[in-house]
PDB file of C-alpha atoms in Angstrom:
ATOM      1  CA  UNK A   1       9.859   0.888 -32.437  1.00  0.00           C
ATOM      2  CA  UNK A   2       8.452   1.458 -35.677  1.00  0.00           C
ATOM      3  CA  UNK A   3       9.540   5.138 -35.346  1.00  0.00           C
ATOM      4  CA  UNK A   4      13.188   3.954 -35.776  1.00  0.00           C
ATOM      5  CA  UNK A   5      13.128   1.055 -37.638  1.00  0.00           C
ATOM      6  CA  UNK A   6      11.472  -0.120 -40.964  1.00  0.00           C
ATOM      7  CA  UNK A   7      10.444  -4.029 -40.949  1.00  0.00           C
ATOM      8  CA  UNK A   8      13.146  -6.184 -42.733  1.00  0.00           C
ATOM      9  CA  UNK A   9      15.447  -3.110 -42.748  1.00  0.00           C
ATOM     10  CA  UNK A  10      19.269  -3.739 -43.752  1.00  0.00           C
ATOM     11  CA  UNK A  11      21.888  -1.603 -41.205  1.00  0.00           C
ATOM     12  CA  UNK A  12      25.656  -2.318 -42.475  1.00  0.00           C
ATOM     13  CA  UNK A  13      27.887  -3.062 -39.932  1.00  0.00           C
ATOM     14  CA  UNK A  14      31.648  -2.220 -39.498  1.00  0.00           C
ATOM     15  CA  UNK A  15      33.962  -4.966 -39.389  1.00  0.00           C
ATOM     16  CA  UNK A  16      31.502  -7.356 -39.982  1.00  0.00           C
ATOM     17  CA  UNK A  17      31.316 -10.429 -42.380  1.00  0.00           C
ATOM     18  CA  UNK A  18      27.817  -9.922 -43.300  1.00  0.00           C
ATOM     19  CA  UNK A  19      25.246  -7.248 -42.893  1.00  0.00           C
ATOM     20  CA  UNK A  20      22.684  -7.038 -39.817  1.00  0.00           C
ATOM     21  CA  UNK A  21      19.621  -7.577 -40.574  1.00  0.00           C
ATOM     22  CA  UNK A  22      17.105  -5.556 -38.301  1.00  0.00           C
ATOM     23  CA  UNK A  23      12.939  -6.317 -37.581  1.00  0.00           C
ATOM     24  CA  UNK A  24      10.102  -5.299 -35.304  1.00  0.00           C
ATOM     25  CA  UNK A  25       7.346  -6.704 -34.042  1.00  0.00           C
ATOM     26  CA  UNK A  26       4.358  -4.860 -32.330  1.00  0.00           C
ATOM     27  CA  UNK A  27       2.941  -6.712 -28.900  1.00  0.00           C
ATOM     28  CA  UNK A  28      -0.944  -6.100 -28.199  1.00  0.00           C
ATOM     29  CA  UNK A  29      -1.519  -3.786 -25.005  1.00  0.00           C
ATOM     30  CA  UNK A  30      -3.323  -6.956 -23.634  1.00  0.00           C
ATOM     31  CA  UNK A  31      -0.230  -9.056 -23.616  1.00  0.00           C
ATOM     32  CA  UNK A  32       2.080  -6.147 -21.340  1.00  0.00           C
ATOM     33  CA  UNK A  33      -0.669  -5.801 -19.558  1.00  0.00           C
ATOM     34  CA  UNK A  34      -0.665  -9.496 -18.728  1.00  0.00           C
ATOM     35  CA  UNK A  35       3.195  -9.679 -18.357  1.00  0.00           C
ATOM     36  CA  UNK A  36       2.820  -6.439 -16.127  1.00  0.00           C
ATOM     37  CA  UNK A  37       0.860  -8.386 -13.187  1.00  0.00           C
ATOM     38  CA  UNK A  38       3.887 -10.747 -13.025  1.00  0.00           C
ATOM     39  CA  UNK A  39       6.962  -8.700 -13.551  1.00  0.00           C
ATOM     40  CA  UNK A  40       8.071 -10.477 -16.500  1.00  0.00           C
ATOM     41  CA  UNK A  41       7.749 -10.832 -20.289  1.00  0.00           C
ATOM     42  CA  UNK A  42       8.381 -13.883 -21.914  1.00  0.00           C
ATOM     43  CA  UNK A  43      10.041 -14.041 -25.762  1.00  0.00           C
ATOM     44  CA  UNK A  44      10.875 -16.778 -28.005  1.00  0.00           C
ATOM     45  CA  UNK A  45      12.009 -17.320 -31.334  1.00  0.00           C
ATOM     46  CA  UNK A  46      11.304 -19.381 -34.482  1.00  0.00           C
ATOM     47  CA  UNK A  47      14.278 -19.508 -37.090  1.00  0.00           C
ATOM     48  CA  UNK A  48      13.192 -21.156 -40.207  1.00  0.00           C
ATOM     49  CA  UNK A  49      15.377 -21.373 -43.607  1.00  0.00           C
ATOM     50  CA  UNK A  50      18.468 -21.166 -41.830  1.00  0.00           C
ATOM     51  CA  UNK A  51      21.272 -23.592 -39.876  1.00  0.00           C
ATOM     52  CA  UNK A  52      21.604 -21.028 -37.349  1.00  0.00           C
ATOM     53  CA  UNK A  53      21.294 -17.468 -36.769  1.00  0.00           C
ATOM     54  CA  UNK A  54      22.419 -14.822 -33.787  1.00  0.00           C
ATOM     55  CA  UNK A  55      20.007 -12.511 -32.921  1.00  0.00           C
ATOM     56  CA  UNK A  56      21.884  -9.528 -30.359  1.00  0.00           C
ATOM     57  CA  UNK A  57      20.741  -7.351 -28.867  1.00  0.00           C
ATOM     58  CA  UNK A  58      16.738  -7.739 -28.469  1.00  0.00           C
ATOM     59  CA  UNK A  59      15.180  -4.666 -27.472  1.00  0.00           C
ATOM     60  CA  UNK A  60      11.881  -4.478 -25.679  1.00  0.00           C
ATOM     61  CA  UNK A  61      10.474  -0.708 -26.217  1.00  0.00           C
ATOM     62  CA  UNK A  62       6.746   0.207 -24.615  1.00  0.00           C
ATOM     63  CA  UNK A  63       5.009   3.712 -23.225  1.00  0.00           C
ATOM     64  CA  UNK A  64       5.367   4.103 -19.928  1.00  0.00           C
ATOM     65  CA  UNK A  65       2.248   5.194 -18.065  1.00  0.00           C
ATOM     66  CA  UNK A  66       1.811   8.911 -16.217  1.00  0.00           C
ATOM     67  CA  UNK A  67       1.142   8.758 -12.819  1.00  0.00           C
ATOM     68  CA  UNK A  68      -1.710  11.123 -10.931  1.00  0.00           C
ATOM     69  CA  UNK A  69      -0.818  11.881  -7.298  1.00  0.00           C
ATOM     70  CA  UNK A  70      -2.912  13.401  -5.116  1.00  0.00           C
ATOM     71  CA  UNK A  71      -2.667  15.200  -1.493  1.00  0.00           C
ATOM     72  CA  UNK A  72      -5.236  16.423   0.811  1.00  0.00           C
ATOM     73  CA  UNK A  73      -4.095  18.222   3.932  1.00  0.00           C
ATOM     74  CA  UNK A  74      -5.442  20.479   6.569  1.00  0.00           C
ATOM     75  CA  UNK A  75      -5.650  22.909   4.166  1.00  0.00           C
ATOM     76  CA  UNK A  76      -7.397  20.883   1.802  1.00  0.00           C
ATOM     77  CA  UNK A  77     -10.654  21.826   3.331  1.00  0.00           C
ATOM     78  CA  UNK A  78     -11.711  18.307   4.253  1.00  0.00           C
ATOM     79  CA  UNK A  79     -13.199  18.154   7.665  1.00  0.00           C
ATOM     80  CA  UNK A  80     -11.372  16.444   9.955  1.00  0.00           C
ATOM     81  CA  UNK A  81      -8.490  16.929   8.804  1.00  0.00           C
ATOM     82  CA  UNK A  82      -5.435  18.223  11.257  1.00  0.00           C
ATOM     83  CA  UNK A  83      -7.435  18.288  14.162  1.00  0.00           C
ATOM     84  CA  UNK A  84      -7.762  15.816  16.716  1.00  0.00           C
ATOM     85  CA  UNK A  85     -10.589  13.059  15.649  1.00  0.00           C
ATOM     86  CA  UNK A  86     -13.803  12.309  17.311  1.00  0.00           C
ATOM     87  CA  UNK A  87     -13.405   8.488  18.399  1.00  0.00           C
ATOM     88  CA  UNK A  88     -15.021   6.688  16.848  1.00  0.00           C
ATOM     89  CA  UNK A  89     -15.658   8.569  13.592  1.00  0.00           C
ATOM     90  CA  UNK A  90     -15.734   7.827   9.924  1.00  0.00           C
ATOM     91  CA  UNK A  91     -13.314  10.156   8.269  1.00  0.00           C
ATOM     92  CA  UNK A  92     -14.588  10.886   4.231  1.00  0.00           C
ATOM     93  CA  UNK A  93     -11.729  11.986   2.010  1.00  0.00           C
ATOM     94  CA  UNK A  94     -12.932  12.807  -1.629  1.00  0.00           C
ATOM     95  CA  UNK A  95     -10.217  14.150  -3.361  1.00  0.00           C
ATOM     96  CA  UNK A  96     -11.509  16.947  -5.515  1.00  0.00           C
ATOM     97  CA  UNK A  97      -8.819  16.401  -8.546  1.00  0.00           C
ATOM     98  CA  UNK A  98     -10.061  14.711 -12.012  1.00  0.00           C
ATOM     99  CA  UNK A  99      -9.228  10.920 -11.663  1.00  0.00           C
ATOM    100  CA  UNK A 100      -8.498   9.474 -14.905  1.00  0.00           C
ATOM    101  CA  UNK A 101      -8.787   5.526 -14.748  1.00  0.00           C
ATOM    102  CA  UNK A 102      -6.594   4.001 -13.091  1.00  0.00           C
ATOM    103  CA  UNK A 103      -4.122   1.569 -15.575  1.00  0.00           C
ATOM    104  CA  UNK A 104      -2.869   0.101 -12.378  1.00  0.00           C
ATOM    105  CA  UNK A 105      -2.830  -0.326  -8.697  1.00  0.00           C
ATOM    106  CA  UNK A 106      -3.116   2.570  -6.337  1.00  0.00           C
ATOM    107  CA  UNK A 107      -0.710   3.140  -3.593  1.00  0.00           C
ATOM    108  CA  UNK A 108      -2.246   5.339  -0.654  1.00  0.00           C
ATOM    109  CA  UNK A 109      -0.127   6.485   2.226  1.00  0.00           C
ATOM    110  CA  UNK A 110      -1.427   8.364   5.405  1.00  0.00           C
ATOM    111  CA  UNK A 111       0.824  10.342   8.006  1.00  0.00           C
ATOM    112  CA  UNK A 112      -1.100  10.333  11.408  1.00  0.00           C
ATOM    113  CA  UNK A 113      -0.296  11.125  15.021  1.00  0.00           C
ATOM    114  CA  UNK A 114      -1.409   8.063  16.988  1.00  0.00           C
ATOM    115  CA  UNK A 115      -0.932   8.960  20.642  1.00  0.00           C
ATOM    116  CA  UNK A 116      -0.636   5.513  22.596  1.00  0.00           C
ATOM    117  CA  UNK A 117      -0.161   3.739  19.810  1.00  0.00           C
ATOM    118  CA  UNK A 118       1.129   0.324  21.394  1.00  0.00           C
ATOM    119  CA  UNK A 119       1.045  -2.601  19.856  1.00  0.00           C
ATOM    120  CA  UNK A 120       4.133  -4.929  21.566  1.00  0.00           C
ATOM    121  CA  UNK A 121       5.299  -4.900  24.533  1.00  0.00           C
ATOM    122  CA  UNK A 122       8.515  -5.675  25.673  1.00  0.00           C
ATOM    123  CA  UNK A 123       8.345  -9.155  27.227  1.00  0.00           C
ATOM    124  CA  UNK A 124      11.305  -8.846  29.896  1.00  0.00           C
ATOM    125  CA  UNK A 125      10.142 -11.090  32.685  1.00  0.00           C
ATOM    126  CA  UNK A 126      11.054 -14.848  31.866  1.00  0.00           C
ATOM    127  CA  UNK A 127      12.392 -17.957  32.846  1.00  0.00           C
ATOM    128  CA  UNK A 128      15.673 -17.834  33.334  1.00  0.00           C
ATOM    129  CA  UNK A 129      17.060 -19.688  30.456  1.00  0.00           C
ATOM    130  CA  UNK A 130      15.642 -16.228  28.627  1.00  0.00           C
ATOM    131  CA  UNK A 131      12.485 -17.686  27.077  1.00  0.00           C
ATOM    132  CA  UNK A 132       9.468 -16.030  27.787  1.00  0.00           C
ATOM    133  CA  UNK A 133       7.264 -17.647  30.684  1.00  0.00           C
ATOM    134  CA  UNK A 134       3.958 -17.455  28.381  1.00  0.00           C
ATOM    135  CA  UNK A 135       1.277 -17.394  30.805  1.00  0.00           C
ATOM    136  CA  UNK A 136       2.176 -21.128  32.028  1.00  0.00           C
ATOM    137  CA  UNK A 137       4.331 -19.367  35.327  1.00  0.00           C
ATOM    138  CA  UNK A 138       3.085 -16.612  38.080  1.00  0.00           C
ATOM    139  CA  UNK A 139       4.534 -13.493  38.614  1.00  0.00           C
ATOM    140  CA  UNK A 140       6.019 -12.486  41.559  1.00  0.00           C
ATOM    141  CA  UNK A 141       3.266 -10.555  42.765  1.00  0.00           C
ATOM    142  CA  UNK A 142       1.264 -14.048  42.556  1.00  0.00           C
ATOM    143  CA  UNK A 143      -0.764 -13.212  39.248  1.00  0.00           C
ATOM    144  CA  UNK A 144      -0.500 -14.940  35.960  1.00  0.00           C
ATOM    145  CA  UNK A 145       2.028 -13.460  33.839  1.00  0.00           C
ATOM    146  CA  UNK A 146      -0.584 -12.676  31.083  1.00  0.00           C
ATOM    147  CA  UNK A 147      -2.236 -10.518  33.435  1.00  0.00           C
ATOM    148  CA  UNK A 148       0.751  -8.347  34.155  1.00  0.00           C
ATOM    149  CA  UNK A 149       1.438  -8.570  30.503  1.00  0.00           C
ATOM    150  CA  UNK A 150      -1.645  -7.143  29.683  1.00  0.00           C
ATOM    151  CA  UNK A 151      -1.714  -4.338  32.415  1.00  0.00           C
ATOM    152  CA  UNK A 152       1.750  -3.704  30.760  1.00  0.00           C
ATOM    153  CA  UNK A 153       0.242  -3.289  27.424  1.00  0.00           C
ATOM    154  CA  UNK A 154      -2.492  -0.726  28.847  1.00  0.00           C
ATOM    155  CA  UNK A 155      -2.463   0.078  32.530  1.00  0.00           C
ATOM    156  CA  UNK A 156      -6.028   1.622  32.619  1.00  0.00           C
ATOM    157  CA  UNK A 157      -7.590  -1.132  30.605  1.00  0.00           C
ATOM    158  CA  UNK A 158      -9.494  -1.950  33.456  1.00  0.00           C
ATOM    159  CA  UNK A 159     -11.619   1.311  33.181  1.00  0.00           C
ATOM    160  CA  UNK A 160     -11.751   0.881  29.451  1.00  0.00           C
ATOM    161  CA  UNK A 161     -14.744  -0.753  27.009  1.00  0.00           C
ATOM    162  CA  UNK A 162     -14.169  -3.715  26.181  1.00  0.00           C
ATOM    163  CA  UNK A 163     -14.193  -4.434  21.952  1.00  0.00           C
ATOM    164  CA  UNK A 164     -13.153  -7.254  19.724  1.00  0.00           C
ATOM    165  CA  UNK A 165     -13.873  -5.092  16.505  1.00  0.00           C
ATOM    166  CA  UNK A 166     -10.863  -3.853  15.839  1.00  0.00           C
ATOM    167  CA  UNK A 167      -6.987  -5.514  16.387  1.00  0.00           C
ATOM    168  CA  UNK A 168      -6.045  -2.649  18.502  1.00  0.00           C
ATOM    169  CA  UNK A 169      -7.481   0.549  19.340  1.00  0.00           C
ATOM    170  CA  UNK A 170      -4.761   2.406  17.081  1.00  0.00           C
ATOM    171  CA  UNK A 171      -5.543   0.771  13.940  1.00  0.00           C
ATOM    172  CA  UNK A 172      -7.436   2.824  11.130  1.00  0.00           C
ATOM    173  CA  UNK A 173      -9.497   0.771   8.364  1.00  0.00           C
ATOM    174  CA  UNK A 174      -9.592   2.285   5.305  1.00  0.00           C
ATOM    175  CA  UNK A 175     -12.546   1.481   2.861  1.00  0.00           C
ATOM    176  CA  UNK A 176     -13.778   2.722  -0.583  1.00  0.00           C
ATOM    177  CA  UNK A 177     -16.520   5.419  -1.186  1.00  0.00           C
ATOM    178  CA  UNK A 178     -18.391   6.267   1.234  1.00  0.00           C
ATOM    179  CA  UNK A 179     -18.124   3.651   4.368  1.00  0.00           C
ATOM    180  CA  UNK A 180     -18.468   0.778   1.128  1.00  0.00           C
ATOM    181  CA  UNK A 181     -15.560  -2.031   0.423  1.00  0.00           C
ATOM    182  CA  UNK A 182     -13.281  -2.897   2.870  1.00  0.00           C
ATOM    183  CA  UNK A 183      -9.525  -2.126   1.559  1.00  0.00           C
ATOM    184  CA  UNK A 184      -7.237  -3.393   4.725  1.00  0.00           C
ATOM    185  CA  UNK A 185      -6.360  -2.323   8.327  1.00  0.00           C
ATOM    186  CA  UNK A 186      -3.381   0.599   8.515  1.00  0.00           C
ATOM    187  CA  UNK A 187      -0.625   1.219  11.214  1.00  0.00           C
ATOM    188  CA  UNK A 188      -0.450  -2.789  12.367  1.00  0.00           C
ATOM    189  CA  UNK A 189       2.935  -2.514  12.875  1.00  0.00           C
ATOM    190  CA  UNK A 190       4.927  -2.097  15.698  1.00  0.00           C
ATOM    191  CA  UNK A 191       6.137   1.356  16.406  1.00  0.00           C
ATOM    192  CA  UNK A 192       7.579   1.006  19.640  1.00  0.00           C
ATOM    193  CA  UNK A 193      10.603   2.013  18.357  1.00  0.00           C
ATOM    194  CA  UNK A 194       9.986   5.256  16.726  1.00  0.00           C
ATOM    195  CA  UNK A 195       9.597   8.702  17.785  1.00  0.00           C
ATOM    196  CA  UNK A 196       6.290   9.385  18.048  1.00  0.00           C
ATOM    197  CA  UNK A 197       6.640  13.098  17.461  1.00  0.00           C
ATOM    198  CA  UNK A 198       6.613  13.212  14.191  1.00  0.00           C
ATOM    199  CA  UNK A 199       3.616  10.885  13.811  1.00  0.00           C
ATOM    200  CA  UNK A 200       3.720   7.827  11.935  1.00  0.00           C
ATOM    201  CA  UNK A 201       3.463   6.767   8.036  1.00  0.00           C
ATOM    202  CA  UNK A 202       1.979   3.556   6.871  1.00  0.00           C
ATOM    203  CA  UNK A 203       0.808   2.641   3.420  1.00  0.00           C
ATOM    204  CA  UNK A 204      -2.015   0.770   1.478  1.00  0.00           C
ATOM    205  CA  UNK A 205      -2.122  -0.759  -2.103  1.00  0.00           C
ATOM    206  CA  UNK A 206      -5.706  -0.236  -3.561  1.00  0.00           C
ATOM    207  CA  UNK A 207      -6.092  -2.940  -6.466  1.00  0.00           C
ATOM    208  CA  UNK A 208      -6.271  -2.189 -10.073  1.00  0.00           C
ATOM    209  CA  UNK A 209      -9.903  -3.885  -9.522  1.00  0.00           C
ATOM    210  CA  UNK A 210     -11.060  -1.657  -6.981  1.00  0.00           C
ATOM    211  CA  UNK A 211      -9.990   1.282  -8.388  1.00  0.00           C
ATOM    212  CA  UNK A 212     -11.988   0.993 -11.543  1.00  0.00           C
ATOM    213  CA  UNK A 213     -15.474   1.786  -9.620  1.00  0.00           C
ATOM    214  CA  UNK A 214     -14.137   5.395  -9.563  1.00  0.00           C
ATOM    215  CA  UNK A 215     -13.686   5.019 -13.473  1.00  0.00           C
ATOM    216  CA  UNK A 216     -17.005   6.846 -14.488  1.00  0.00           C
ATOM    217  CA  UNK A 217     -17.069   9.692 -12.054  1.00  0.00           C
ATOM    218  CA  UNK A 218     -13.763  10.316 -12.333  1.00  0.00           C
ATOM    219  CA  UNK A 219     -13.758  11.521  -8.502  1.00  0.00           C
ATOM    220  CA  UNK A 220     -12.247   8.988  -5.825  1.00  0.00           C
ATOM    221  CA  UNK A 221     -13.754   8.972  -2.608  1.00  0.00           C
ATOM    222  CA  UNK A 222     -12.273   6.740   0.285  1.00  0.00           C
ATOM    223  CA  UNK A 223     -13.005   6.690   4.124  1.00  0.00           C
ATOM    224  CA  UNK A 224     -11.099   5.991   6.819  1.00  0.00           C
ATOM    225  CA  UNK A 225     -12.236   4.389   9.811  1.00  0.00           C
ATOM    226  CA  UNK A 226     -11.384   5.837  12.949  1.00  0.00           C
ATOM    227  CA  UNK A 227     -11.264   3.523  16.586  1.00  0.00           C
ATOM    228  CA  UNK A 228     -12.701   4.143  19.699  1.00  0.00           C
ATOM    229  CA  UNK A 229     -10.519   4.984  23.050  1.00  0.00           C
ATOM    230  CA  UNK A 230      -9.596   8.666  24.265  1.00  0.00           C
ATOM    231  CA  UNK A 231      -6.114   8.864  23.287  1.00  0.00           C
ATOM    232  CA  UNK A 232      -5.766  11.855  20.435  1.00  0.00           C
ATOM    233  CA  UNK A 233      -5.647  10.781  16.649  1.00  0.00           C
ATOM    234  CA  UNK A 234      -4.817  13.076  14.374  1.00  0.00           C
ATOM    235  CA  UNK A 235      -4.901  12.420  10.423  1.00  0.00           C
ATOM    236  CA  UNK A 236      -2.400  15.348   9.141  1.00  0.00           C
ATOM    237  CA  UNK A 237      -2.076  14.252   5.317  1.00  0.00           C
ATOM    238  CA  UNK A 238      -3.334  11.573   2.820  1.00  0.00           C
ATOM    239  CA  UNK A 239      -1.421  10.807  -0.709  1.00  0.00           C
ATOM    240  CA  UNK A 240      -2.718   8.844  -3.198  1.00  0.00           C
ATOM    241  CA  UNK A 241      -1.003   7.963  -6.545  1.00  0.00           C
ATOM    242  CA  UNK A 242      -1.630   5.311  -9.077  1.00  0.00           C
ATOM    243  CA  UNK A 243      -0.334   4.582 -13.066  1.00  0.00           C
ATOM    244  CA  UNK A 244      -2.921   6.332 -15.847  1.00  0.00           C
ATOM    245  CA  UNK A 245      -2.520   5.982 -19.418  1.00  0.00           C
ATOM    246  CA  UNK A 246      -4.059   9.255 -20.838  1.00  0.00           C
ATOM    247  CA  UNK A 247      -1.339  12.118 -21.823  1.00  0.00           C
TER     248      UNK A 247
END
């Protein structure tokens, strides 16, 4: 603002009774970046010596920050990358680009193939007002509905390990550094209703907290976690993009 305008300066208005008086005041870096975890700025005004006064318009000018994206791919030269994973594996993705600090929190997406990924299943046996029977009736082969249910969900579970590590053997975990701080499970969702031959997209946000361990180095390093079973996972591309302030 001070680029345009000159504290206290006078700017004559057409068809006006009295001239408009213009003014600018600067707010500390602290106090947007306060008013940036919320969403919203909050301004009030004081008018002394006067009976009333009409201030129009108020402007609110700032910097906006850059933002640094990053891709790896197969061609990135990360290994593991493109090609079917090893289950259970620990997947390290450094991203070789100079990481300036991060003014903000990071957004990371990840396209994977996820064969068998099955989360839901459609629940179409049920009473017969249309609720489902939820384990309480038997089947009509004589087992408990959860049963079925569950050989629904995975007909070979049988011959399967057993786990209670992760929600479902097509969720990833993605953590910082090396195998270090846990970030938050990907591809929860349900995808029952997609194509899966394009593979499937699911994002992360990486705190503005988190982010500043990579500060220093200037090199972020992350790791995805990679589930047992023998279904085919393959991790085609990672993005990762977050709000800087250097120019």
């Amino acid at each position: 603002p001070a680029r345009v305008c000159s504290r206290g300066a006078v700017v004559a208005l057409s068809g006006s009774r009295t001239p408009r008086h213009t003014a600018h005041h600067r707010i500390p870096r602290r106090v947007l970046a306060r008013a940036a975890q919320t969403g919203v700025l909050a301004v009030s005004f004081k008018v002394k010596n006067a009976m009333s006064a009409k201030l129009t318009p108020v402007r609110l000018t700032y910097a906006l920050m850059h933002c640094k994206l990053m891709t790896l791919n197969a061609q990135s030269g990360i290994m593991g990358l493109g090609v079917p994973a090893y289950r259970p594996t620990n997947l390290v993705l450094e991203f070789p680009d100079d990481a300036p600090p991060a003014a903000g929190a990071a957004t990371l997406w990840v396209h994977a193939h996820i064969q068998n990924h099955k989360l839901h299943v459609r629940d179409t046996p049920g009473s017969p007002n249309g609720f489902p029977r939820a384990g309480i009736l038997d089947t009509d082969s004589g087992e408990p509905y959860y049963t079925e249910l569950e050989r629904a969900r995975d007909p070979m579970a049988a011959l399967k390990m057993q786990q209670r590590y992760w929600p479902h053997l097509g969720a990833l975990r993605l953590r910082l550094g090396v195998s270090g701080q846990t970030v938050d499970w990907m591809f929860l969702k349900d995808y029952s209703q997609y194509s899966p031959e394009g593979g499937f997209v699911d994002s992360v946000a990486i705190s503005r907290e988190s982010m500043q361990q990579f500060a220093l180095s200037r090199k972020i390093t992350l790791t995805l976690e990679i589930p047992p079973g023998d279904s085919t996972i393959i991790i085609r591309s990672v993005v990762l993009a977050y709000p800087h302030t250097e120019a």
